[in-house]
Amino acid sequence: MTSLRRAASGEERSMGLIDCKSIYTHVDCVPTIAQPIGIEARAWMQSTQAKNTSKNQETTMTDPLIRLRKSARRWTLQCGLALLLTGTAHAAYPEHPVTMVSAFPPGGSTDVIGRMLSPRLGEIFKQTFLVENRAGASGNIATDYVVRSAPNGETILVGNNTMTVNAALGVAQNFNLQKDLTPIIAIAETPVALAVSSKLPVNSVQELIAYGKAHPGTLSFSSCGTGTAQHFAGVEFAHRAGIDMVHVPYKGCAPALTDGLSGQVPVIFNAISNISPQLKTGKIKLLAVATRQRVPFHPDVPALAELPGFKDYDFAVWLGFFVTAKTPQPIVDRLRKEFMALAQDKATQQALSDRLFVPLTMDGPALQKQIGDELVKWKKLADEYHITLD
């Protein structure tokens, strides 16, 4: 019989009752009958055999459970160690200088925002934050670069809602805007503004509409380019006002504003941050901002949404930060936390206002929803007004 026993004592061996070859191990124990045994000895042997059989069965039945428990303990230890190491790695973020990729040229809004925030971000994360401009293809070059970057949170896109316009208008892209990027925050917006040349004899939105109706076919408006937020704002304004205006697209906001200042194109839809500094020249007049609310740095200028017929009229260019969608969640969470704290800081908000941006604190999930809503909005307007990029 097989049992787990201590070594037989000298007395047991001398009685010729058992011959075992191992101590506390599985051994074959065979009774060796050296001489006739009595009833008491036989009873003792039978009792011992029964106990050993019972123990052997219990050991056999318990072995798988013991192995399972040991395996579970090993698995728990390994997982705990892996989590510890992962947590340590994420806690060290960022390990290298962080590149903030601006989707547009130096001097543009994404570039200005990135350079304004980089010193503060460097202090917060104890690492260098650099701005790199990768302009071209309406922001698609920079976006594609970030999508394909290493998923370590050390390459951050500074973009705006030109990305949503491109996607809505079917611009060829090597990425899916909603699936391949993770939004961190939208920290500011620059509203589209409605201005006119000082040569045009109007001083309010109502007067502009009245002039357009009295002089059909004589008005034109400039925008920063076909398919831009300024373009959409202009055609939507003309439609709601019930007037005809010819769209004159430019390759950028700066040349569009130049022709507005000269009076060549009398109506201007451009970023408020571009228009505001030019007001002191006396060459243009600011009539309204194309948003739901007034802006803090021009409190006396109405928002178009306040006026009859312009309910929910809202055209602003938000400025946001993104990382590739493959970035680990702990890094995303930390970026969102630190960027939100920075956005809520009064010094940051004042710095944004000084640069004619409207401060925002739109967190990652809210920005993701905003992108989805804009894709629907731009597509609807493009279909309604037959806007294409061809």
CSV table of C-alpha atoms in Angstrom, one decimal:
chain,number,residue,atom,x,y,z
A,1,MET,CA,0.0,0.0,0.0
A,2,THR,CA,1.1,3.6,-0.6
A,3,SER,CA,1.2,6.0,2.3
A,4,LEU,CA,2.8,9.1,3.7
A,5,ARG,CA,4.5,8.0,6.9
A,6,ARG,CA,7.3,8.7,9.3
A,7,ALA,CA,10.2,6.2,9.5
A,8,ALA,CA,9.4,3.1,11.4
A,9,SER,CA,10.8,2.9,14.8
A,10,GLY,CA,13.3,0.3,15.9
A,11,GLU,CA,10.7,-1.4,17.9
A,12,GLU,CA,8.3,-1.7,14.9
A,13,ARG,CA,11.1,-3.2,12.8
A,14,SER,CA,12.0,-5.7,15.4
A,15,MET,CA,8.4,-6.9,15.5
A,16,GLY,CA,8.6,-7.5,11.8
A,17,LEU,CA,5.5,-5.5,11.1
A,18,ILE,CA,6.7,-3.1,8.4
A,19,ASP,CA,9.6,-2.3,6.0
A,20,CYS,CA,9.6,1.3,4.7
A,21,LYS,CA,12.3,2.9,2.6
A,22,SER,CA,11.6,6.6,3.0
A,23,ILE,CA,10.8,9.2,5.6
A,24,TYR,CA,7.6,11.3,5.1
A,25,THR,CA,7.4,10.4,1.4
A,26,HIS,CA,5.2,8.2,-0.8
A,27,VAL,CA,6.7,4.7,-0.3
A,28,ASP,CA,5.6,1.2,-0.8
A,29,CYS,CA,5.2,-0.3,2.7
A,30,VAL,CA,4.9,-4.1,2.8
A,31,PRO,CA,4.2,-6.0,6.0
A,32,THR,CA,6.9,-8.5,6.6
A,33,ILE,CA,5.5,-11.4,8.6
A,34,ALA,CA,8.5,-12.9,10.5
A,35,GLN,CA,6.4,-14.9,12.9
A,36,PRO,CA,2.8,-15.6,13.7
A,37,ILE,CA,1.1,-12.5,15.1
A,38,GLY,CA,-1.6,-12.2,17.6
A,39,ILE,CA,-5.1,-10.8,17.4
A,40,GLU,CA,-4.1,-7.5,18.8
A,41,ALA,CA,-1.2,-7.0,16.4
A,42,ARG,CA,-3.4,-8.0,13.5
A,43,ALA,CA,-6.0,-5.5,14.6
A,44,TRP,CA,-3.4,-2.8,14.9
A,45,MET,CA,-2.1,-3.5,11.3
A,46,GLN,CA,-5.6,-3.4,9.9
A,47,SER,CA,-6.4,-0.1,11.6
A,48,THR,CA,-3.1,1.4,10.3
A,49,GLN,CA,-3.8,0.2,6.8
A,50,ALA,CA,-7.3,1.8,6.9
A,51,LYS,CA,-6.0,5.1,8.1
A,52,ASN,CA,-3.3,5.1,5.5
A,53,THR,CA,-5.8,4.3,2.7
A,54,SER,CA,-8.0,7.2,3.9
A,55,LYS,CA,-5.1,9.6,4.1
A,56,ASN,CA,-3.9,8.5,0.6
A,57,GLN,CA,-7.4,9.1,-0.9
A,58,GLU,CA,-7.6,12.5,0.8
A,59,THR,CA,-4.2,13.5,-0.6
A,60,THR,CA,-5.1,12.3,-4.1
A,61,MET,CA,-8.3,14.3,-4.1
A,62,THR,CA,-6.7,17.4,-2.6
A,63,ASP,CA,-3.7,17.5,-4.9
A,64,PRO,CA,-5.5,19.3,-7.8
A,65,LEU,CA,-6.9,21.9,-5.4
A,66,ILE,CA,-3.5,22.5,-3.9
A,67,ARG,CA,-2.0,22.9,-7.3
A,68,LEU,CA,-4.8,25.3,-8.3
A,69,ARG,CA,-4.2,27.4,-5.2
A,70,LYS,CA,-0.5,27.6,-5.8
A,71,SER,CA,-1.1,28.5,-9.4
A,72,ALA,CA,-3.5,31.3,-8.4
A,73,ARG,CA,-1.0,32.6,-5.9
A,74,ARG,CA,1.7,32.7,-8.6
A,75,TRP,CA,-0.7,34.4,-11.0
A,76,THR,CA,-1.7,37.0,-8.5
A,77,LEU,CA,2.0,37.7,-7.6
A,78,GLN,CA,2.9,38.1,-11.3
A,79,CYS,CA,0.0,40.4,-12.1
A,80,GLY,CA,0.8,42.5,-9.0
A,81,LEU,CA,4.4,42.8,-10.1
A,82,ALA,CA,3.3,43.8,-13.7
A,83,LEU,CA,0.9,46.4,-12.4
A,84,LEU,CA,3.6,47.8,-10.1
A,85,LEU,CA,6.1,48.0,-12.9
A,86,THR,CA,3.5,49.6,-15.2
A,87,GLY,CA,2.5,52.1,-12.6
A,88,THR,CA,6.1,53.0,-12.1
A,89,ALA,CA,6.6,53.6,-15.8
A,90,HIS,CA,3.5,55.8,-16.1
A,91,ALA,CA,4.5,57.7,-12.9
A,92,ALA,CA,7.7,58.6,-14.6
A,93,TYR,CA,5.8,60.3,-17.6
A,94,PRO,CA,7.2,62.0,-19.5
A,95,GLU,CA,10.6,60.4,-19.8
A,96,HIS,CA,11.7,62.6,-22.7
A,97,PRO,CA,11.0,66.1,-24.0
A,98,VAL,CA,7.4,66.4,-25.2
A,99,THR,CA,6.7,67.7,-28.7
A,100,MET,CA,3.5,69.7,-29.3
A,101,VAL,CA,2.8,69.5,-33.0
A,102,SER,CA,1.0,72.6,-34.4
A,103,ALA,CA,-1.2,71.8,-37.4
A,104,PHE,CA,-0.6,75.3,-38.9
A,105,PRO,CA,2.3,77.7,-39.6
A,106,PRO,CA,4.1,79.9,-37.1
A,107,GLY,CA,1.9,82.8,-36.0
A,108,GLY,CA,-1.3,80.9,-36.4
A,109,SER,CA,-3.7,80.3,-33.4
A,110,THR,CA,-2.5,76.7,-32.7
A,111,ASP,CA,1.1,77.8,-32.8
A,112,VAL,CA,0.4,80.8,-30.5
A,113,ILE,CA,-1.5,78.6,-28.0
A,114,GLY,CA,1.2,75.9,-27.9
A,115,ARG,CA,4.0,78.4,-27.4
A,116,MET,CA,2.1,80.3,-24.7
A,117,LEU,CA,1.4,77.1,-22.7
A,118,SER,CA,4.7,75.3,-23.2
A,119,PRO,CA,6.7,77.0,-20.3
A,120,ARG,CA,3.9,76.3,-17.8
A,121,LEU,CA,3.6,72.7,-19.0
A,122,GLY,CA,7.3,72.2,-18.6
A,123,GLU,CA,7.1,73.3,-15.0
A,124,ILE,CA,4.1,71.0,-14.3
A,125,PHE,CA,5.6,67.9,-15.9
A,126,LYS,CA,9.3,68.6,-15.0
A,127,GLN,CA,10.2,68.1,-18.7
A,128,THR,CA,10.8,70.3,-21.8
A,129,PHE,CA,7.8,71.0,-24.0
A,130,LEU,CA,8.6,72.1,-27.5
A,131,VAL,CA,6.4,73.3,-30.4
A,132,GLU,CA,6.9,71.9,-33.8
A,133,ASN,CA,5.0,73.2,-36.9
A,134,ARG,CA,3.9,70.6,-39.4
A,135,ALA,CA,1.6,72.7,-41.6
A,136,GLY,CA,-0.1,71.5,-44.8
A,137,ALA,CA,-3.1,69.8,-46.2
A,138,SER,CA,-5.4,71.8,-43.9
A,139,GLY,CA,-3.9,70.3,-40.8
A,140,ASN,CA,-3.9,66.7,-42.0
A,141,ILE,CA,-0.1,66.3,-42.2
A,142,ALA,CA,0.2,67.2,-38.5
A,143,THR,CA,-2.7,65.0,-37.5
A,144,ASP,CA,-1.5,62.0,-39.4
A,145,TYR,CA,2.0,62.4,-37.8
A,146,VAL,CA,0.6,62.4,-34.3
A,147,VAL,CA,-1.7,59.4,-35.0
A,148,ARG,CA,1.3,57.4,-36.1
A,149,SER,CA,3.6,58.6,-33.2
A,150,ALA,CA,4.7,56.4,-30.4
A,151,PRO,CA,1.9,55.9,-27.9
A,152,ASN,CA,3.8,57.4,-24.9
A,153,GLY,CA,2.1,60.8,-24.6
A,154,GLU,CA,5.2,62.6,-25.7
A,155,THR,CA,3.8,63.7,-29.0
A,156,ILE,CA,0.7,66.0,-28.7
A,157,LEU,CA,-1.3,67.5,-31.5
A,158,VAL,CA,-2.4,71.1,-31.2
A,159,GLY,CA,-5.4,71.3,-33.6
A,160,ASN,CA,-8.7,73.0,-34.3
A,161,ASN,CA,-12.0,72.3,-35.8
A,162,THR,CA,-10.6,72.5,-39.3
A,163,MET,CA,-10.2,68.8,-38.7
A,164,THR,CA,-13.9,68.3,-38.4
A,165,VAL,CA,-14.6,70.4,-41.5
A,166,ASN,CA,-12.1,68.3,-43.5
A,167,ALA,CA,-13.8,65.1,-42.4
A,168,ALA,CA,-17.3,66.3,-43.1
A,169,LEU,CA,-16.4,67.5,-46.6
A,170,GLY,CA,-14.8,64.2,-47.4
A,171,VAL,CA,-11.2,65.3,-47.6
A,172,ALA,CA,-8.9,62.3,-48.1
A,173,GLN,CA,-7.4,61.3,-44.7
A,174,ASN,CA,-5.2,58.4,-43.6
A,175,PHE,CA,-6.9,58.3,-40.2
A,176,ASN,CA,-10.3,58.3,-38.6
A,177,LEU,CA,-10.7,61.5,-36.6
A,178,GLN,CA,-13.0,59.9,-34.0
A,179,LYS,CA,-11.2,56.6,-33.6
A,180,ASP,CA,-7.5,57.4,-34.0
A,181,LEU,CA,-7.1,60.4,-31.7
A,182,THR,CA,-7.9,60.8,-28.0
A,183,PRO,CA,-8.9,64.3,-27.0
A,184,ILE,CA,-7.3,65.9,-24.0
A,185,ILE,CA,-9.0,69.3,-23.8
A,186,ALA,CA,-10.2,72.3,-25.7
A,187,ILE,CA,-8.6,75.2,-23.9
A,188,ALA,CA,-9.7,78.2,-26.0
A,189,GLU,CA,-11.7,79.3,-28.9
A,190,THR,CA,-11.5,82.2,-31.3
A,191,PRO,CA,-14.9,83.3,-32.5
A,192,VAL,CA,-15.6,84.2,-36.0
A,193,ALA,CA,-16.5,87.9,-36.3
A,194,LEU,CA,-18.5,89.9,-38.8
A,195,ALA,CA,-16.9,93.2,-39.8
A,196,VAL,CA,-17.4,95.5,-42.8
A,197,SER,CA,-15.2,98.0,-44.6
A,198,SER,CA,-15.5,101.6,-43.3
A,199,LYS,CA,-16.4,102.5,-46.9
A,200,LEU,CA,-19.7,100.6,-46.5
A,201,PRO,CA,-22.4,103.0,-45.1
A,202,VAL,CA,-23.6,100.6,-42.3
A,203,ASN,CA,-23.0,100.5,-38.6
A,204,SER,CA,-25.0,97.6,-37.4
A,205,VAL,CA,-26.1,94.1,-38.4
A,206,GLN,CA,-29.6,95.4,-39.1
A,207,GLU,CA,-28.3,98.1,-41.3
A,208,LEU,CA,-26.1,95.6,-43.2
A,209,ILE,CA,-29.2,93.4,-43.9
A,210,ALA,CA,-31.2,96.4,-45.0
A,211,TYR,CA,-28.5,97.5,-47.3
A,212,GLY,CA,-28.2,94.1,-48.8
A,213,LYS,CA,-31.9,93.9,-49.5
A,214,ALA,CA,-31.9,97.4,-51.0
A,215,HIS,CA,-28.9,96.7,-53.2
A,216,PRO,CA,-29.2,93.0,-54.3
A,217,GLY,CA,-26.2,91.5,-55.9
A,218,THR,CA,-23.7,94.2,-54.8
A,219,LEU,CA,-22.3,92.6,-51.6
A,220,SER,CA,-19.5,90.1,-51.3
A,221,PHE,CA,-17.8,88.6,-48.3
A,222,SER,CA,-14.3,87.2,-47.7
A,223,SER,CA,-13.3,84.1,-45.8
A,224,CYS,CA,-10.1,82.3,-44.9
A,225,GLY,CA,-10.8,79.7,-47.5
A,226,THR,CA,-13.4,77.4,-49.0
A,227,GLY,CA,-14.8,75.0,-46.4
A,228,THR,CA,-13.5,77.0,-43.4
A,229,ALA,CA,-15.6,78.1,-40.4
A,230,GLN,CA,-15.6,81.6,-41.8
A,231,HIS,CA,-17.0,80.4,-45.1
A,232,PHE,CA,-19.8,78.5,-43.4
A,233,ALA,CA,-20.6,81.5,-41.2
A,234,GLY,CA,-20.9,83.7,-44.2
A,235,VAL,CA,-23.2,81.6,-46.2
A,236,GLU,CA,-25.4,80.8,-43.2
A,237,PHE,CA,-25.6,84.5,-42.4
A,238,ALA,CA,-26.7,85.4,-45.9
A,239,HIS,CA,-29.3,82.7,-45.9
A,240,ARG,CA,-30.8,83.7,-42.6
A,241,ALA,CA,-30.7,87.4,-43.4
A,242,GLY,CA,-32.3,86.8,-46.8
A,243,ILE,CA,-29.7,88.6,-48.8
A,244,ASP,CA,-27.3,87.7,-51.6
A,245,MET,CA,-23.6,87.8,-51.0
A,246,VAL,CA,-20.9,86.4,-53.3
A,247,HIS,CA,-18.2,84.4,-51.5
A,248,VAL,CA,-14.6,85.3,-52.1
A,249,PRO,CA,-12.3,82.7,-50.6
A,250,TYR,CA,-8.7,83.3,-49.8
A,251,LYS,CA,-5.7,81.1,-49.0
A,252,GLY,CA,-5.6,82.1,-45.4
A,253,CYS,CA,-7.1,84.7,-43.0
A,254,ALA,CA,-4.3,87.3,-43.4
A,255,PRO,CA,-4.9,88.0,-47.2
A,256,ALA,CA,-8.6,87.9,-46.7
A,257,LEU,CA,-8.3,90.6,-44.0
A,258,THR,CA,-6.0,92.7,-46.2
A,259,ASP,CA,-8.6,93.0,-49.0
A,260,GLY,CA,-11.2,93.8,-46.3
A,261,LEU,CA,-9.1,96.7,-45.0
A,262,SER,CA,-8.7,98.1,-48.5
A,263,GLY,CA,-12.5,97.9,-49.1
A,264,GLN,CA,-12.1,95.6,-52.1
A,265,VAL,CA,-14.4,93.0,-50.4
A,266,PRO,CA,-16.8,95.0,-48.2
A,267,VAL,CA,-18.0,92.2,-45.8
A,268,ILE,CA,-15.5,90.3,-43.7
A,269,PHE,CA,-15.9,87.0,-41.9
A,270,ASN,CA,-12.6,86.4,-40.0
A,271,ALA,CA,-11.3,85.4,-36.6
A,272,ILE,CA,-11.9,88.0,-33.9
A,273,SER,CA,-8.3,87.8,-32.9
A,274,ASN,CA,-7.3,89.0,-36.4
A,275,ILE,CA,-10.0,91.7,-36.7
A,276,SER,CA,-9.7,93.3,-33.3
A,277,PRO,CA,-6.2,94.7,-33.6
A,278,GLN,CA,-7.2,96.4,-36.9
A,279,LEU,CA,-10.1,98.3,-35.5
A,280,LYS,CA,-7.8,101.1,-34.3
A,281,THR,CA,-6.9,101.8,-38.0
A,282,GLY,CA,-10.4,103.0,-38.6
A,283,LYS,CA,-10.6,101.0,-41.9
A,284,ILE,CA,-13.1,98.4,-40.7
A,285,LYS,CA,-16.0,98.3,-38.3
A,286,LEU,CA,-16.9,95.3,-36.1
A,287,LEU,CA,-20.6,94.6,-36.2
A,288,ALA,CA,-21.0,91.3,-34.3
A,289,VAL,CA,-19.4,88.1,-33.2
A,290,ALA,CA,-20.7,84.9,-34.8
A,291,THR,CA,-21.3,83.1,-31.5
A,292,ARG,CA,-24.1,82.5,-28.9
A,293,GLN,CA,-22.5,84.9,-26.3
A,294,ARG,CA,-20.6,88.1,-26.4
A,295,VAL,CA,-16.8,88.0,-25.9
A,296,PRO,CA,-15.3,89.5,-22.8
A,297,PHE,CA,-12.9,91.8,-24.6
A,298,HIS,CA,-15.7,93.4,-26.7
A,299,PRO,CA,-18.6,93.4,-24.3
A,300,ASP,CA,-20.5,96.1,-26.2
A,301,VAL,CA,-20.4,94.1,-29.5
A,302,PRO,CA,-23.5,91.9,-29.9
A,303,ALA,CA,-23.5,88.2,-30.5
A,304,LEU,CA,-25.4,87.3,-33.6
A,305,ALA,CA,-27.4,84.7,-31.7
A,306,GLU,CA,-29.0,87.5,-29.8
A,307,LEU,CA,-30.7,88.9,-32.9
A,308,PRO,CA,-34.0,87.9,-34.4
A,309,GLY,CA,-33.6,85.1,-36.9
A,310,PHE,CA,-30.2,84.0,-35.6
A,311,LYS,CA,-31.0,81.7,-32.8
A,312,ASP,CA,-28.2,79.1,-32.1
A,313,TYR,CA,-26.0,80.8,-34.7
A,314,ASP,CA,-22.6,79.8,-33.5
A,315,PHE,CA,-19.3,79.7,-35.5
A,316,ALA,CA,-16.1,79.6,-33.4
A,317,VAL,CA,-12.8,77.9,-33.9
A,318,TRP,CA,-11.9,75.9,-30.9
A,319,LEU,CA,-8.3,75.0,-30.1
A,320,GLY,CA,-7.6,71.6,-28.6
A,321,PHE,CA,-4.9,69.0,-27.7
A,322,PHE,CA,-4.9,65.4,-28.7
A,323,VAL,CA,-2.7,62.3,-28.5
A,324,THR,CA,-2.8,59.1,-30.5
A,325,ALA,CA,-5.6,56.8,-29.5
A,326,LYS,CA,-3.1,54.0,-28.5
A,327,THR,CA,-1.8,56.1,-25.6
A,328,PRO,CA,-2.2,54.2,-22.2
A,329,GLN,CA,-5.1,55.4,-20.2
A,330,PRO,CA,-3.0,56.4,-17.1
A,331,ILE,CA,-1.0,58.8,-19.3
A,332,VAL,CA,-4.3,60.2,-20.8
A,333,ASP,CA,-5.8,60.7,-17.4
A,334,ARG,CA,-2.7,62.6,-16.1
A,335,LEU,CA,-2.6,64.8,-19.2
A,336,ARG,CA,-6.3,65.6,-18.8
A,337,LYS,CA,-5.9,66.3,-15.1
A,338,GLU,CA,-3.0,68.7,-15.6
A,339,PHE,CA,-4.3,70.4,-18.7
A,340,MET,CA,-7.7,71.0,-17.0
A,341,ALA,CA,-6.0,72.5,-13.9
A,342,LEU,CA,-4.0,74.8,-16.2
A,343,ALA,CA,-7.1,75.8,-18.1
A,344,GLN,CA,-8.9,76.7,-14.9
A,345,ASP,CA,-6.0,78.8,-13.6
A,346,LYS,CA,-6.9,82.5,-13.6
A,347,ALA,CA,-3.4,83.5,-14.9
A,348,THR,CA,-3.9,81.2,-17.9
A,349,GLN,CA,-7.4,82.6,-18.6
A,350,GLN,CA,-6.1,86.1,-18.5
A,351,ALA,CA,-3.2,85.3,-20.8
A,352,LEU,CA,-5.7,83.8,-23.3
A,353,SER,CA,-7.9,86.9,-23.1
A,354,ASP,CA,-5.0,89.2,-23.6
A,355,ARG,CA,-4.3,87.3,-26.9
A,356,LEU,CA,-8.0,87.7,-27.8
A,357,PHE,CA,-8.9,84.1,-27.2
A,358,VAL,CA,-12.0,83.0,-25.3
A,359,PRO,CA,-10.9,80.6,-22.5
A,360,LEU,CA,-12.5,77.2,-22.5
A,361,THR,CA,-12.5,74.2,-20.1
A,362,MET,CA,-13.9,71.6,-22.4
A,363,ASP,CA,-12.7,68.2,-21.1
A,364,GLY,CA,-11.8,65.2,-23.3
A,365,PRO,CA,-15.2,63.5,-23.4
A,366,ALA,CA,-16.9,66.8,-24.0
A,367,LEU,CA,-14.5,67.6,-26.9
A,368,GLN,CA,-15.2,64.1,-28.3
A,369,LYS,CA,-18.9,64.9,-28.3
A,370,GLN,CA,-18.3,68.3,-29.9
A,371,ILE,CA,-16.4,66.7,-32.7
A,372,GLY,CA,-19.3,64.3,-33.4
A,373,ASP,CA,-21.8,67.2,-33.3
A,374,GLU,CA,-19.7,69.3,-35.7
A,375,LEU,CA,-19.3,66.5,-38.2
A,376,VAL,CA,-23.1,66.4,-38.5
A,377,LYS,CA,-23.4,70.2,-38.6
A,378,TRP,CA,-20.8,70.8,-41.3
A,379,LYS,CA,-22.1,67.9,-43.4
A,380,LYS,CA,-25.6,69.3,-43.2
A,381,LEU,CA,-24.5,72.9,-44.2
A,382,ALA,CA,-22.2,71.6,-47.0
A,383,ASP,CA,-25.1,69.7,-48.5
A,384,GLU,CA,-27.6,72.5,-48.1
A,385,TYR,CA,-25.3,75.2,-49.6
A,386,HIS,CA,-23.5,72.9,-52.1
A,387,ILE,CA,-20.1,73.5,-50.5
A,388,THR,CA,-17.3,71.3,-51.8
A,389,LEU,CA,-13.5,71.6,-51.9
A,390,ASP,CA,-13.2,70.8,-55.6
